[in-house]
Short mmCIF file of C-alpha atoms in Angstrom, two decimals:
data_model
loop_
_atom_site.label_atom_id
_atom_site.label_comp_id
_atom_site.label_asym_id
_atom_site.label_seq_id
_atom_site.Cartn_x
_atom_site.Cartn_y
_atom_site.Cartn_z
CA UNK A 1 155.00 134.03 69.39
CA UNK A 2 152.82 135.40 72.27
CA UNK A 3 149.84 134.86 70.08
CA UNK A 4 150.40 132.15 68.69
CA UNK A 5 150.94 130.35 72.25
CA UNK A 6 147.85 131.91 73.93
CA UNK A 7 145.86 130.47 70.59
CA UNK A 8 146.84 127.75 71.42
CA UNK A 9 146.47 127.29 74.79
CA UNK A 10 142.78 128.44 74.62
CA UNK A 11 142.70 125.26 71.80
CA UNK A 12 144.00 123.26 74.53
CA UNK A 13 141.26 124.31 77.46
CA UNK A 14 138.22 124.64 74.29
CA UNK A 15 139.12 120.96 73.76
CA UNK A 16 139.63 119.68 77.59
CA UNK A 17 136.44 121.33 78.70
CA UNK A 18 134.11 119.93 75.33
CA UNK A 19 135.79 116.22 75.99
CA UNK A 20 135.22 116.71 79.56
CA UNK A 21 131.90 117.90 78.97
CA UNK A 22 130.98 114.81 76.43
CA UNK A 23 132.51 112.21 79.00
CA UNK A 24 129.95 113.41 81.71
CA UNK A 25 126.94 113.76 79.26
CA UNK A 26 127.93 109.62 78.17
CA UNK A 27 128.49 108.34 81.91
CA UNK A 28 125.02 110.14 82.65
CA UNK A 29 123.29 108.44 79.83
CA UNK A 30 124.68 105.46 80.36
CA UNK A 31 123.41 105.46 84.19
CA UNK A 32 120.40 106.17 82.99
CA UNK A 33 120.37 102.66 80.75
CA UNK A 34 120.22 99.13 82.35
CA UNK A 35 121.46 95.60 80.44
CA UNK A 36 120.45 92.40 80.75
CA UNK A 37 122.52 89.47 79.47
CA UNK A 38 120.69 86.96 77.91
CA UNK A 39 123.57 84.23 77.42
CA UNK A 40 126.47 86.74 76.40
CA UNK A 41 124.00 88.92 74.34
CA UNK A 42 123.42 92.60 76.06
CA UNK A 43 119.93 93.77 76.41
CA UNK A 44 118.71 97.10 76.75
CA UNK A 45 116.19 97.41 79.34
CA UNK A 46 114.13 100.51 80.03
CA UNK A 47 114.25 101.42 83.47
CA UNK A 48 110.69 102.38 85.38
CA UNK A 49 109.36 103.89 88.06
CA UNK A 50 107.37 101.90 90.79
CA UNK A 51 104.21 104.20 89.75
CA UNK A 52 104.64 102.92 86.20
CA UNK A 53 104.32 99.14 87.39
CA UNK A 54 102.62 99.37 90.66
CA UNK A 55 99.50 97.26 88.65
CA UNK A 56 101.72 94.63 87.73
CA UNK A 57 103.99 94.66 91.02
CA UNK A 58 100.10 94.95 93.38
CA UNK A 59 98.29 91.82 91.03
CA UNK A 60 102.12 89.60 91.97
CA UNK A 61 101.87 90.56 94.95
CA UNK A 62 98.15 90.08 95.81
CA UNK A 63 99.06 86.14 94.19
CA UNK A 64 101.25 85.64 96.08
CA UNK A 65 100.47 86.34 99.48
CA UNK A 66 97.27 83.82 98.12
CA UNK A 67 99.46 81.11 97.03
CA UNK A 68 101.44 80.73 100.06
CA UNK A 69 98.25 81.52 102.51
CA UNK A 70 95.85 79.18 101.15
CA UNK A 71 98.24 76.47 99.38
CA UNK A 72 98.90 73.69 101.83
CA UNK A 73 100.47 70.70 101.31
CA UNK A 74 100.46 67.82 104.07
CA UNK A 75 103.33 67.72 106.19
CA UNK A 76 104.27 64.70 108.99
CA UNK A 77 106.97 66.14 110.56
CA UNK A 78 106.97 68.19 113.85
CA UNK A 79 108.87 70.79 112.69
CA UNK A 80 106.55 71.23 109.56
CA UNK A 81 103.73 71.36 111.38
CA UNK A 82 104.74 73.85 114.13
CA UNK A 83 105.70 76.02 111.08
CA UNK A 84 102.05 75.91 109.73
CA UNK A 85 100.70 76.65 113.43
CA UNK A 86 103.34 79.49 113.73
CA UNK A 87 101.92 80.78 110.10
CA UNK A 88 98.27 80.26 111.31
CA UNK A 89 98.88 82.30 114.38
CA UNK A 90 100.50 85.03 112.36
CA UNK A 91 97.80 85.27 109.94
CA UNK A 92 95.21 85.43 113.08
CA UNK A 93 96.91 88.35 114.43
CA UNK A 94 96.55 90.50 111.04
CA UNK A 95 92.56 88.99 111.26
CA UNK A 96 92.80 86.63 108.13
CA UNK A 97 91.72 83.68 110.00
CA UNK A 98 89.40 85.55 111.67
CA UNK A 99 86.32 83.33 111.23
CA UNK A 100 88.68 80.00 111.67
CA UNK A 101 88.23 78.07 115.08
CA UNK A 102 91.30 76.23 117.13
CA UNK A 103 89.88 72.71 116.60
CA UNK A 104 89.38 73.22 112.51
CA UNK A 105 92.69 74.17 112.03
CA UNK A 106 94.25 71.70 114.21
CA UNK A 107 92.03 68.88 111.86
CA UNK A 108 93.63 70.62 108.92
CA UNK A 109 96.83 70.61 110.02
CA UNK A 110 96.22 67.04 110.74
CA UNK A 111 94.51 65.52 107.91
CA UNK A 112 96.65 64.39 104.61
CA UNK A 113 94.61 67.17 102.45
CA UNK A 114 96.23 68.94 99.56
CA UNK A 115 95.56 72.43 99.11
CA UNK A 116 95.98 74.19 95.95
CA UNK A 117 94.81 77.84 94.43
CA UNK A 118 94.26 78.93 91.56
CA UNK A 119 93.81 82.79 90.31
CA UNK A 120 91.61 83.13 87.56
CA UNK A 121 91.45 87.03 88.00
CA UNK A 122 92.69 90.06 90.18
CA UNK A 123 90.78 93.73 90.06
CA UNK A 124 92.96 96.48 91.42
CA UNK A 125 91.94 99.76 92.36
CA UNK A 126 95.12 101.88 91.86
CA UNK A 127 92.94 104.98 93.27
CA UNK A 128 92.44 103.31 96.34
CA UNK A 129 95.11 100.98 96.53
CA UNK A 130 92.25 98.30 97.02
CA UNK A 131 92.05 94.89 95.47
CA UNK A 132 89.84 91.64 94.79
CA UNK A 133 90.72 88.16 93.90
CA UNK A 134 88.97 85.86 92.32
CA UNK A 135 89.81 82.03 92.67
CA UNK A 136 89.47 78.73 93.04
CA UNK A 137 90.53 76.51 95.73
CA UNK A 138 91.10 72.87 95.12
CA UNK A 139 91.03 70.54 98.16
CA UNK A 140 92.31 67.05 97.37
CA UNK A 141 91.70 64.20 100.90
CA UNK A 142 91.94 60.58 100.59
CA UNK A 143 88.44 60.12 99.69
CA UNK A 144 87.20 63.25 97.77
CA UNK A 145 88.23 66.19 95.52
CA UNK A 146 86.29 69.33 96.13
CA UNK A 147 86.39 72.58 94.55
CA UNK A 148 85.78 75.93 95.92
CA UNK A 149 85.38 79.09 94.52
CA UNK A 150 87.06 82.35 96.33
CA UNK A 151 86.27 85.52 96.38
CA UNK A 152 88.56 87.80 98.61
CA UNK A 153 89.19 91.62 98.62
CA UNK A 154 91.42 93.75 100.71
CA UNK A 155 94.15 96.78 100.50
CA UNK A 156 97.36 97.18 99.88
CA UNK A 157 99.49 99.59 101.50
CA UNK A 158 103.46 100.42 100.25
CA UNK A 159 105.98 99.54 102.69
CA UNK A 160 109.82 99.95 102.12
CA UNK A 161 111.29 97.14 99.86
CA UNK A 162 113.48 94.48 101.36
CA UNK A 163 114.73 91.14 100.44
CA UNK A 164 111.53 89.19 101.81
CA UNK A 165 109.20 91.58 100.17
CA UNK A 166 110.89 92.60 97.07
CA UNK A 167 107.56 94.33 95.93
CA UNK A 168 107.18 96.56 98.75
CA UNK A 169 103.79 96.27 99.21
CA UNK A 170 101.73 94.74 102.51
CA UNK A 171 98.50 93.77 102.33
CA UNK A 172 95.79 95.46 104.93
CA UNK A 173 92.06 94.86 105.83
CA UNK A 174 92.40 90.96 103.68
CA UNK A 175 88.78 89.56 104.07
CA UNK A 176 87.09 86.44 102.74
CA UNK A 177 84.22 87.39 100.55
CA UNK A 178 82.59 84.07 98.70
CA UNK A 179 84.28 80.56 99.54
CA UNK A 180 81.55 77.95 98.57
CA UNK A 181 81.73 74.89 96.97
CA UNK A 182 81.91 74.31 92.70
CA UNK A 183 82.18 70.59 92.44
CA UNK A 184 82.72 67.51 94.39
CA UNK A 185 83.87 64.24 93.05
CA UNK A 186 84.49 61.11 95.30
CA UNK A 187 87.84 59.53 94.54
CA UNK A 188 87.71 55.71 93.73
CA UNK A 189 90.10 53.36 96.05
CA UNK A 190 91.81 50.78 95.13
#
């Protein structure tokens, strides 16, 4: 009897221990693997490390901070506009205005231009954590269309990811290298 219960207690904790054992290898694993829904389908998606997609994450980035610095569209109101001087200020404090003088940028702010970018190509140095852009700027005014090319290089330094710069990069040392003009074409009023 003695034998027979001590057999099969040690069944009982051999068991226990393996199941336990199993259920902590599967919870591991499955922390380790990431879903996406795509309507009520489940998607595996590999997970990666930031040094795995820094290219990708830098060349976003690097568009970005281009689209929103160089894209203006014409604003009336007050409020819009002391945005735009607020932005213009901030970007003269980090020097990427630096060549920019008060008067131009108050004729910007008030003329009805349209400013668009385009990226045609990014080169990033993951080495050196440097980076240039290659572009074109578009500048639309009641009388003319004009396009630029752009040619701007800089650095881009990691910074702690938060919910305004989801990347976690910040870009240093941003300097205008080429900005002439492509192409003007006079617009035809009616």
């Amino acid at each position: 009897m003695g034998i027979i219960c001590s057999a099969f207690l040690m069944g009982c904790i051999i068991i226990s221990v393996s199941s336990i054992w199993t259920a902590r290898c599967m919870v591991t694993d499955a922390q380790q693997k990431v879903y996406v829904l795509d309507g009520n389908v489940p998607i595996l998606v590999n997970r990666t490390t930031m040094e795995e997609t820094l290219d990708v994450e830098a060349k976003s980035h690097i568009e970005m901070f281009h689209h929103y610095s160089l894209r203006l569209l014409p604003m009336t109101s007050t409020s819009a506009i002391r945005w735009r001087r607020r932005c213009i200020w901030s970007m003269k404090l980090v020097g990427a205005v630096h060549t920019l003088k008060e008067r131009l940028l108050q004729h910007i702010m008030g003329t009805s231009a349209v400013f668009s970018i385009f990226c045609d190509s990014i080169k990033f140095n993951k080495e050196k954590m440097e980076f240039t852009y290659y572009g074109r700027q578009r500048i639309e005014r009641r009388s003319n269309i004009l396009m630029r090319e752009l040619v701007t290089a800089g650095q881009v330094k990691r910074v702690p990811r938060t919910e305004n710069n989801p990347h976690g990069l910040l870009i240093t040392n941003w300097r205008t290298l080429l900005n002439k003009d492509i192409e003007q074409k006079s617009k035809s009023n009616f």
